[in-house]
Amino acid sequence: MLRRPMLASYRTLATFCLLVLAPLTPAAAQDTSDAPRALRFNWTRDGIITGTAGVLWISSESVFKDNLAPAQCRWCDRAPDGTDRLNRLDRWGRGIAGNSEASRKRADTWSNIIGFAGLPLGLLGTQYAVGRSSGASTEFFAQDATIMVQSAVLASVANQAVKFAVGRERPFVHVLPEAEKGLTAHPTDNNLSFYSGHTNLAFALAVSAGTVATMRGYKHQAVVWGVGLPLAASVGLLRMGADKHYLSDVITGAVLGTAFGVAVPLLLHGRVDDTPPTTARASSVSLNPMVGTQMVGLSGAF
C-alpha cells in the first residue's frame, strides 16, 4: 500500500497533468474563426518525393555505405607530422564526452532511443493533440506527419552526401593510435563525423513539426516547439557525450536540420489561398433617352 505522502504526490502530479492537458482537448476548439488552414499537399507528388528520398537515405546507410564511406580521413585534424590541430571550439566541446567506455555507450544508446523513437513518437503525439485541439481533421494530421517525414529524409540525404564527401574523422577515432583505428567496431563509420546525422534528423523533425503547426494556425502551436526543440538539443548533446561528434558537427547538424525543417514546409506546402473570390456583379443594360435629342444612351454594369 502506498504511503500517504507518496499518494499525495501522485495526486498532485495527476492534477498538474490534467491542468496542462485540459486546453488540448477537442472541446477547446469551438471557435470556427480559428479553424486550421489548409496547406498545399498532393499525395502523389509528396509520396514520390518522400519515398524516393527515404530509399536513397536508407540504402546509402545500409547497402552502399561500405563503398561510399571514405576508408581514410580527408579531414583529420592533424598536421602531416601527426601534430594535433583540433580547433579550440571542438577541443572545448569534447569536455562533455564521457570519461569511461560505459558512459559513452550509454550516451550512444540514449541518443538512438531518443533520436529514432522518443522524439518522433513524442512529436507525432503532440502534433495530433495540438491539431485536434484546434479542430484539425485526421486528414490534416496525416499530411502533417508526411511533411515531417519528408523534411527529415530530405535533410538526411543531404547529410549523407556531405558526410561521404568530407570524410571527417570521429572524435573517439582521432585519439586512437594509428595502428588501432582500423580495429574499431565499425571501421567504415570512422570518418563520418561531419556533420551529425542524428542532430540533423532531430532538428528537421522538430522544426518541421513546429513550422507546420504555425502555418496551420494551431492554437497551441507553442507546445509543439516546446516538446521538439529540447528533445532535439538533447540528441546533439548525447552524440557529443558518446564521443561520436564534435561540437561543430552538432551545431552544423542543428542549423541545417532547422533549415530543412523550415524550407520544406514553406516551399512545398504553403498555405492554400482561402480568400473567397470577389462576388461577380450581375450585368445589366438599359437604354435611356437623351433629353433634347432624338438619341438614346447605353448604360449598364458589367
mmCIF file of C-alpha atoms in Angstrom:
data_model
loop_
_atom_site.group_PDB
_atom_site.id
_atom_site.type_symbol
_atom_site.label_atom_id
_atom_site.label_comp_id
_atom_site.label_asym_id
_atom_site.label_seq_id
_atom_site.Cartn_x
_atom_site.Cartn_y
_atom_site.Cartn_z
ATOM 1 C CA MET A 1 0.000 0.000 0.000
ATOM 2 C CA LEU A 2 1.263 3.453 -0.872
ATOM 3 C CA ARG A 3 2.167 5.709 1.993
ATOM 4 C CA ARG A 4 0.123 8.873 2.363
ATOM 5 C CA PRO A 5 2.904 11.326 1.329
ATOM 6 C CA MET A 6 3.601 9.310 -1.838
ATOM 7 C CA LEU A 7 -0.118 9.044 -2.623
ATOM 8 C CA ALA A 8 -0.481 12.793 -2.184
ATOM 9 C CA SER A 9 2.440 13.324 -4.564
ATOM 10 C CA TYR A 10 0.808 11.161 -7.231
ATOM 11 C CA ARG A 11 -2.459 13.075 -6.826
ATOM 12 C CA THR A 12 -0.626 16.376 -7.197
ATOM 13 C CA LEU A 13 1.159 15.114 -10.325
ATOM 14 C CA ALA A 14 -2.098 13.824 -11.819
ATOM 15 C CA THR A 15 -3.840 17.128 -11.142
ATOM 16 C CA PHE A 16 -0.978 19.036 -12.742
ATOM 17 C CA CYS A 17 -1.075 16.830 -15.860
ATOM 18 C CA LEU A 18 -4.837 17.321 -16.192
ATOM 19 C CA LEU A 19 -4.444 21.093 -15.939
ATOM 20 C CA VAL A 20 -1.713 21.068 -18.576
ATOM 21 C CA LEU A 21 -3.628 18.823 -20.985
ATOM 22 C CA ALA A 22 -7.053 20.379 -20.476
ATOM 23 C CA PRO A 23 -6.539 23.140 -23.081
ATOM 24 C CA LEU A 24 -5.573 20.491 -25.639
ATOM 25 C CA THR A 25 -8.897 18.665 -25.565
ATOM 26 C CA PRO A 26 -11.119 18.898 -28.672
ATOM 27 C CA ALA A 27 -13.736 20.795 -26.672
ATOM 28 C CA ALA A 28 -11.394 23.775 -26.601
ATOM 29 C CA ALA A 29 -11.720 24.289 -30.360
ATOM 30 C CA GLN A 30 -15.230 25.613 -30.765
ATOM 31 C CA ASP A 31 -14.420 28.905 -32.483
ATOM 32 C CA THR A 32 -14.670 28.190 -36.199
ATOM 33 C CA SER A 33 -12.962 31.503 -36.983
ATOM 34 C CA ASP A 34 -9.731 29.917 -35.761
ATOM 35 C CA ALA A 35 -10.095 26.801 -37.892
ATOM 36 C CA PRO A 36 -6.794 25.294 -39.086
ATOM 37 C CA ARG A 37 -5.656 26.455 -42.500
ATOM 38 C CA ALA A 38 -5.208 24.135 -45.440
ATOM 39 C CA LEU A 39 -1.719 23.663 -46.896
ATOM 40 C CA ARG A 40 -0.683 22.737 -50.410
ATOM 41 C CA PHE A 41 -0.396 18.985 -50.499
ATOM 42 C CA ASN A 42 -0.580 16.313 -53.181
ATOM 43 C CA TRP A 43 -0.389 12.707 -52.109
ATOM 44 C CA THR A 44 1.105 11.516 -55.404
ATOM 45 C CA ARG A 45 3.762 14.208 -55.630
ATOM 46 C CA ASP A 46 4.660 14.179 -51.952
ATOM 47 C CA GLY A 47 4.572 10.388 -51.779
ATOM 48 C CA ILE A 48 7.095 10.176 -54.625
ATOM 49 C CA ILE A 49 9.370 12.829 -53.096
ATOM 50 C CA THR A 50 9.272 11.304 -49.613
ATOM 51 C CA GLY A 51 9.587 7.709 -50.797
ATOM 52 C CA THR A 52 12.482 8.403 -53.155
ATOM 53 C CA ALA A 53 14.409 10.393 -50.560
ATOM 54 C CA GLY A 54 13.720 7.716 -47.944
ATOM 55 C CA VAL A 55 15.035 4.932 -50.188
ATOM 56 C CA LEU A 56 18.165 6.947 -51.030
ATOM 57 C CA TRP A 57 18.868 7.652 -47.364
ATOM 58 C CA ILE A 58 18.247 4.125 -46.080
ATOM 59 C CA SER A 59 20.126 2.434 -48.916
ATOM 60 C CA SER A 60 23.110 4.769 -48.522
ATOM 61 C CA GLU A 61 23.269 3.795 -44.859
ATOM 62 C CA SER A 62 22.540 0.064 -45.021
ATOM 63 C CA VAL A 63 23.572 -1.079 -48.527
ATOM 64 C CA PHE A 64 26.120 1.248 -50.119
ATOM 65 C CA LYS A 65 27.886 2.614 -47.043
ATOM 66 C CA ASP A 66 30.900 0.322 -47.330
ATOM 67 C CA ASN A 67 31.517 1.586 -50.862
ATOM 68 C CA LEU A 68 30.709 5.260 -50.273
ATOM 69 C CA ALA A 69 32.318 5.931 -46.897
ATOM 70 C CA PRO A 70 35.956 7.086 -47.123
ATOM 71 C CA ALA A 71 38.416 4.487 -45.858
ATOM 72 C CA GLN A 72 40.854 7.223 -44.787
ATOM 73 C CA CYS A 73 40.001 10.564 -43.250
ATOM 74 C CA ARG A 74 40.084 13.582 -45.530
ATOM 75 C CA TRP A 75 39.544 15.977 -42.609
ATOM 76 C CA CYS A 76 41.826 14.524 -39.961
ATOM 77 C CA ASP A 77 42.508 17.487 -37.637
ATOM 78 C CA ARG A 78 46.201 16.582 -37.726
ATOM 79 C CA ALA A 79 49.244 18.011 -39.443
ATOM 80 C CA PRO A 80 51.253 15.744 -41.802
ATOM 81 C CA ASP A 81 53.758 15.172 -38.997
ATOM 82 C CA GLY A 82 50.970 13.950 -36.680
ATOM 83 C CA THR A 83 50.559 17.136 -34.641
ATOM 84 C CA ASP A 84 47.040 17.545 -33.277
ATOM 85 C CA ARG A 85 45.342 20.529 -34.956
ATOM 86 C CA LEU A 86 41.877 20.231 -33.479
ATOM 87 C CA ASN A 87 40.355 23.704 -33.165
ATOM 88 C CA ARG A 88 39.665 25.303 -29.782
ATOM 89 C CA LEU A 89 35.865 25.120 -30.052
ATOM 90 C CA ASP A 90 35.842 21.378 -30.635
ATOM 91 C CA ARG A 91 38.567 20.783 -28.085
ATOM 92 C CA TRP A 92 36.460 22.630 -25.510
ATOM 93 C CA GLY A 93 33.311 20.780 -26.571
ATOM 94 C CA ARG A 94 34.943 17.396 -26.083
ATOM 95 C CA GLY A 95 34.726 18.033 -22.346
ATOM 96 C CA ILE A 96 31.149 16.759 -22.461
ATOM 97 C CA ALA A 97 32.240 13.308 -23.643
ATOM 98 C CA GLY A 98 32.006 10.528 -21.079
ATOM 99 C CA ASN A 99 35.112 9.655 -19.124
ATOM 100 C CA SER A 100 34.561 5.905 -19.413
ATOM 101 C CA GLU A 101 33.639 3.490 -22.174
ATOM 102 C CA ALA A 102 30.443 2.577 -20.310
ATOM 103 C CA SER A 103 29.266 6.195 -20.071
ATOM 104 C CA ARG A 104 29.975 6.778 -23.762
ATOM 105 C CA LYS A 105 27.994 3.677 -24.680
ATOM 106 C CA ARG A 106 25.069 4.840 -22.538
ATOM 107 C CA ALA A 107 25.073 8.204 -24.276
ATOM 108 C CA ASP A 108 25.206 6.471 -27.670
ATOM 109 C CA THR A 109 22.297 4.193 -26.748
ATOM 110 C CA TRP A 110 20.154 7.034 -25.450
ATOM 111 C CA SER A 111 20.872 9.177 -28.499
ATOM 112 C CA ASN A 112 19.480 6.352 -30.647
ATOM 113 C CA ILE A 113 16.453 5.790 -28.412
ATOM 114 C CA ILE A 114 15.516 9.468 -28.259
ATOM 115 C CA GLY A 115 16.508 10.314 -31.828
ATOM 116 C CA PHE A 116 14.804 7.407 -33.594
ATOM 117 C CA ALA A 117 11.920 6.616 -31.218
ATOM 118 C CA GLY A 118 11.260 9.070 -28.400
ATOM 119 C CA LEU A 119 11.429 12.288 -30.405
ATOM 120 C CA PRO A 120 9.457 11.117 -33.497
ATOM 121 C CA LEU A 121 6.727 9.467 -31.412
ATOM 122 C CA GLY A 122 6.575 12.373 -28.970
ATOM 123 C CA LEU A 123 6.295 14.890 -31.799
ATOM 124 C CA LEU A 124 3.630 12.911 -33.641
ATOM 125 C CA GLY A 125 1.581 12.560 -30.472
ATOM 126 C CA THR A 126 1.936 16.246 -29.664
ATOM 127 C CA GLN A 127 1.120 17.294 -33.230
ATOM 128 C CA TYR A 128 -2.022 15.161 -33.163
ATOM 129 C CA ALA A 129 -3.168 16.532 -29.797
ATOM 130 C CA VAL A 130 -2.470 20.131 -30.754
ATOM 131 C CA GLY A 131 -4.171 19.709 -34.121
ATOM 132 C CA ARG A 132 -7.264 18.103 -32.610
ATOM 133 C CA SER A 133 -7.488 20.892 -30.036
ATOM 134 C CA SER A 134 -7.866 23.301 -32.958
ATOM 135 C CA GLY A 135 -10.386 21.116 -34.766
ATOM 136 C CA ALA A 136 -7.998 19.649 -37.341
ATOM 137 C CA SER A 137 -9.170 16.553 -39.195
ATOM 138 C CA THR A 138 -7.387 13.212 -39.385
ATOM 139 C CA GLU A 139 -6.509 14.109 -42.971
ATOM 140 C CA PHE A 140 -4.626 17.171 -41.744
ATOM 141 C CA PHE A 141 -2.695 15.062 -39.246
ATOM 142 C CA ALA A 142 -1.732 12.565 -41.972
ATOM 143 C CA GLN A 143 -0.458 15.456 -44.093
ATOM 144 C CA ASP A 144 1.422 16.957 -41.136
ATOM 145 C CA ALA A 145 3.139 13.639 -40.415
ATOM 146 C CA THR A 146 4.104 13.209 -44.070
ATOM 147 C CA ILE A 147 5.585 16.716 -44.247
ATOM 148 C CA MET A 148 7.624 15.995 -41.122
ATOM 149 C CA VAL A 149 8.968 12.745 -42.578
ATOM 150 C CA GLN A 150 9.594 14.433 -45.912
ATOM 151 C CA SER A 151 11.653 17.162 -44.262
ATOM 152 C CA ALA A 152 13.624 14.592 -42.277
ATOM 153 C CA VAL A 153 14.502 12.297 -45.179
ATOM 154 C CA LEU A 154 15.476 15.166 -47.494
ATOM 155 C CA ALA A 155 17.699 16.577 -44.746
ATOM 156 C CA SER A 156 19.210 13.134 -44.204
ATOM 157 C CA VAL A 157 20.017 12.605 -47.894
ATOM 158 C CA ALA A 158 21.886 15.922 -47.932
ATOM 159 C CA ASN A 159 23.663 14.926 -44.719
ATOM 160 C CA GLN A 160 24.839 11.616 -46.150
ATOM 161 C CA ALA A 161 26.225 13.297 -49.254
ATOM 162 C CA VAL A 162 28.237 15.746 -47.156
ATOM 163 C CA LYS A 163 29.480 13.031 -44.781
ATOM 164 C CA PHE A 164 30.796 10.866 -47.594
ATOM 165 C CA ALA A 165 32.403 13.822 -49.362
ATOM 166 C CA VAL A 166 34.034 15.477 -46.328
ATOM 167 C CA GLY A 167 35.325 12.384 -44.512
ATOM 168 C CA ARG A 168 35.975 13.922 -41.090
ATOM 169 C CA GLU A 169 37.478 11.602 -38.501
ATOM 170 C CA ARG A 170 35.268 10.976 -35.463
ATOM 171 C CA PRO A 171 36.490 12.205 -32.055
ATOM 172 C CA PHE A 172 36.914 8.760 -30.490
ATOM 173 C CA VAL A 173 38.914 7.628 -33.535
ATOM 174 C CA HIS A 174 41.003 10.799 -33.558
ATOM 175 C CA VAL A 175 42.582 9.951 -30.184
ATOM 176 C CA LEU A 176 43.436 6.341 -31.078
ATOM 177 C CA PRO A 177 46.941 5.300 -32.128
ATOM 178 C CA GLU A 178 47.157 4.909 -35.896
ATOM 179 C CA ALA A 179 47.509 1.142 -35.650
ATOM 180 C CA GLU A 180 44.232 0.809 -33.714
ATOM 181 C CA LYS A 181 41.972 2.927 -35.909
ATOM 182 C CA GLY A 182 41.122 0.032 -38.186
ATOM 183 C CA LEU A 183 40.145 -2.142 -35.218
ATOM 184 C CA THR A 184 37.035 -0.186 -34.166
ATOM 185 C CA ALA A 185 33.661 -1.942 -34.121
ATOM 186 C CA HIS A 186 32.594 -0.283 -37.384
ATOM 187 C CA PRO A 187 35.637 0.924 -39.356
ATOM 188 C CA THR A 188 33.526 2.194 -42.265
ATOM 189 C CA ASP A 189 31.936 4.624 -39.813
ATOM 190 C CA ASN A 190 35.240 6.070 -38.576
ATOM 191 C CA ASN A 191 35.349 9.067 -40.916
ATOM 192 C CA LEU A 192 31.735 10.236 -40.968
ATOM 193 C CA SER A 193 31.830 12.825 -38.204
ATOM 194 C CA PHE A 194 30.798 15.931 -40.163
ATOM 195 C CA TYR A 195 28.047 16.709 -39.715
ATOM 196 C CA SER A 196 25.921 14.977 -37.077
ATOM 197 C CA GLY A 197 23.188 12.946 -38.752
ATOM 198 C CA HIS A 198 21.287 12.305 -35.519
ATOM 199 C CA THR A 199 21.171 16.022 -34.723
ATOM 200 C CA ASN A 200 20.277 16.926 -38.295
ATOM 201 C CA LEU A 201 17.386 14.452 -38.299
ATOM 202 C CA ALA A 202 16.144 15.523 -34.863
ATOM 203 C CA PHE A 203 16.034 19.224 -35.708
ATOM 204 C CA ALA A 204 14.478 18.597 -39.130
ATOM 205 C CA LEU A 205 11.632 16.695 -37.440
ATOM 206 C CA ALA A 206 11.185 19.152 -34.566
ATOM 207 C CA VAL A 207 11.331 22.329 -36.641
ATOM 208 C CA SER A 208 9.140 20.986 -39.463
ATOM 209 C CA ALA A 209 6.511 19.987 -36.899
ATOM 210 C CA GLY A 210 6.607 23.448 -35.341
ATOM 211 C CA THR A 211 6.600 25.184 -38.724
ATOM 212 C CA VAL A 212 3.594 23.180 -39.914
ATOM 213 C CA ALA A 213 1.728 23.871 -36.661
ATOM 214 C CA THR A 214 2.426 27.584 -37.104
ATOM 215 C CA MET A 215 1.355 27.556 -40.756
ATOM 216 C CA ARG A 216 -1.849 25.727 -39.855
ATOM 217 C CA GLY A 217 -2.552 28.275 -37.146
ATOM 218 C CA TYR A 218 -2.953 25.694 -34.382
ATOM 219 C CA LYS A 219 -3.922 27.379 -31.122
ATOM 220 C CA HIS A 220 -1.331 25.567 -29.017
ATOM 221 C CA GLN A 221 1.488 25.512 -31.554
ATOM 222 C CA ALA A 222 3.955 26.606 -28.844
ATOM 223 C CA VAL A 223 3.588 23.165 -27.255
ATOM 224 C CA VAL A 224 4.998 21.542 -30.401
ATOM 225 C CA TRP A 225 8.065 23.794 -30.269
ATOM 226 C CA GLY A 226 8.369 23.255 -26.513
ATOM 227 C CA VAL A 227 8.431 19.475 -26.902
ATOM 228 C CA GLY A 228 10.523 19.211 -30.063
ATOM 229 C CA LEU A 229 13.410 21.620 -29.583
ATOM 230 C CA PRO A 230 14.593 20.401 -26.138
ATOM 231 C CA LEU A 231 14.468 16.781 -27.308
ATOM 232 C CA ALA A 232 16.396 17.647 -30.475
ATOM 233 C CA ALA A 233 19.022 19.519 -28.456
ATOM 234 C CA SER A 234 19.370 16.559 -26.091
ATOM 235 C CA VAL A 235 20.132 14.294 -29.055
ATOM 236 C CA GLY A 236 23.005 16.570 -30.086
ATOM 237 C CA LEU A 237 24.404 16.655 -26.567
ATOM 238 C CA LEU A 238 24.206 12.875 -26.285
ATOM 239 C CA ARG A 239 26.098 12.456 -29.562
ATOM 240 C CA MET A 240 28.873 14.543 -28.073
ATOM 241 C CA GLY A 241 28.652 12.572 -24.831
ATOM 242 C CA ALA A 242 29.105 9.387 -26.850
ATOM 243 C CA ASP A 243 32.264 10.946 -28.386
ATOM 244 C CA LYS A 244 30.834 10.385 -31.861
ATOM 245 C CA HIS A 245 30.726 14.054 -32.875
ATOM 246 C CA TYR A 246 32.455 17.344 -32.193
ATOM 247 C CA LEU A 247 30.564 20.457 -31.151
ATOM 248 C CA SER A 248 30.946 21.921 -34.660
ATOM 249 C CA ASP A 249 29.385 18.745 -36.110
ATOM 250 C CA VAL A 250 26.386 19.099 -33.802
ATOM 251 C CA ILE A 251 25.940 22.836 -34.382
ATOM 252 C CA THR A 252 26.051 22.330 -38.149
ATOM 253 C CA GLY A 253 23.559 19.475 -37.890
ATOM 254 C CA ALA A 254 21.211 21.653 -35.850
ATOM 255 C CA VAL A 255 21.476 24.581 -38.293
ATOM 256 C CA LEU A 256 20.974 22.526 -41.460
ATOM 257 C CA GLY A 257 18.259 20.369 -39.905
ATOM 258 C CA THR A 258 16.469 23.570 -38.935
ATOM 259 C CA ALA A 259 16.895 24.930 -42.471
ATOM 260 C CA PHE A 260 15.217 21.867 -43.978
ATOM 261 C CA GLY A 261 12.549 21.929 -41.265
ATOM 262 C CA VAL A 262 11.601 25.455 -42.298
ATOM 263 C CA ALA A 263 12.237 25.334 -46.059
ATOM 264 C CA VAL A 264 10.384 22.128 -46.943
ATOM 265 C CA PRO A 265 7.024 23.163 -45.422
ATOM 266 C CA LEU A 266 7.284 26.750 -46.702
ATOM 267 C CA LEU A 267 8.473 25.982 -50.232
ATOM 268 C CA LEU A 268 6.484 22.825 -50.937
ATOM 269 C CA HIS A 269 3.437 23.255 -48.708
ATOM 270 C CA GLY A 270 2.494 26.914 -48.437
ATOM 271 C CA ARG A 271 -0.965 27.872 -47.258
ATOM 272 C CA VAL A 272 -3.813 27.441 -49.695
ATOM 273 C CA ASP A 273 -5.355 30.820 -50.547
ATOM 274 C CA ASP A 274 -8.670 30.600 -48.722
ATOM 275 C CA THR A 275 -9.772 34.153 -49.502
ATOM 276 C CA PRO A 276 -13.256 33.898 -51.049
ATOM 277 C CA PRO A 277 -13.370 35.127 -54.637
ATOM 278 C CA THR A 278 -14.921 38.542 -55.243
ATOM 279 C CA THR A 279 -18.639 38.170 -55.973
ATOM 280 C CA ALA A 280 -19.305 38.986 -59.599
ATOM 281 C CA ARG A 281 -21.760 41.781 -60.138
ATOM 282 C CA ALA A 282 -24.812 40.999 -62.278
ATOM 283 C CA SER A 283 -24.611 42.577 -65.708
ATOM 284 C CA SER A 284 -27.381 44.963 -66.663
ATOM 285 C CA VAL A 285 -28.026 47.108 -69.677
ATOM 286 C CA SER A 286 -30.505 49.965 -70.103
ATOM 287 C CA LEU A 287 -31.414 52.375 -72.882
ATOM 288 C CA ASN A 288 -32.064 55.924 -71.671
ATOM 289 C CA PRO A 289 -33.471 58.665 -73.916
ATOM 290 C CA MET A 290 -31.248 61.737 -74.010
ATOM 291 C CA VAL A 291 -33.078 64.966 -73.269
ATOM 292 C CA GLY A 292 -33.346 67.399 -76.169
ATOM 293 C CA THR A 293 -32.199 64.874 -78.773
ATOM 294 C CA GLN A 294 -33.568 62.012 -80.762
ATOM 295 C CA MET A 295 -30.815 59.688 -79.463
ATOM 296 C CA VAL A 296 -30.649 57.181 -76.671
ATOM 297 C CA GLY A 297 -27.773 56.429 -74.334
ATOM 298 C CA LEU A 298 -26.422 52.961 -73.432
ATOM 299 C CA SER A 299 -25.561 52.416 -69.805
ATOM 300 C CA GLY A 300 -25.060 49.433 -67.582
ATOM 301 C CA ALA A 301 -22.935 47.485 -65.143
ATOM 302 C CA PHE A 302 -20.706 44.688 -66.398
#
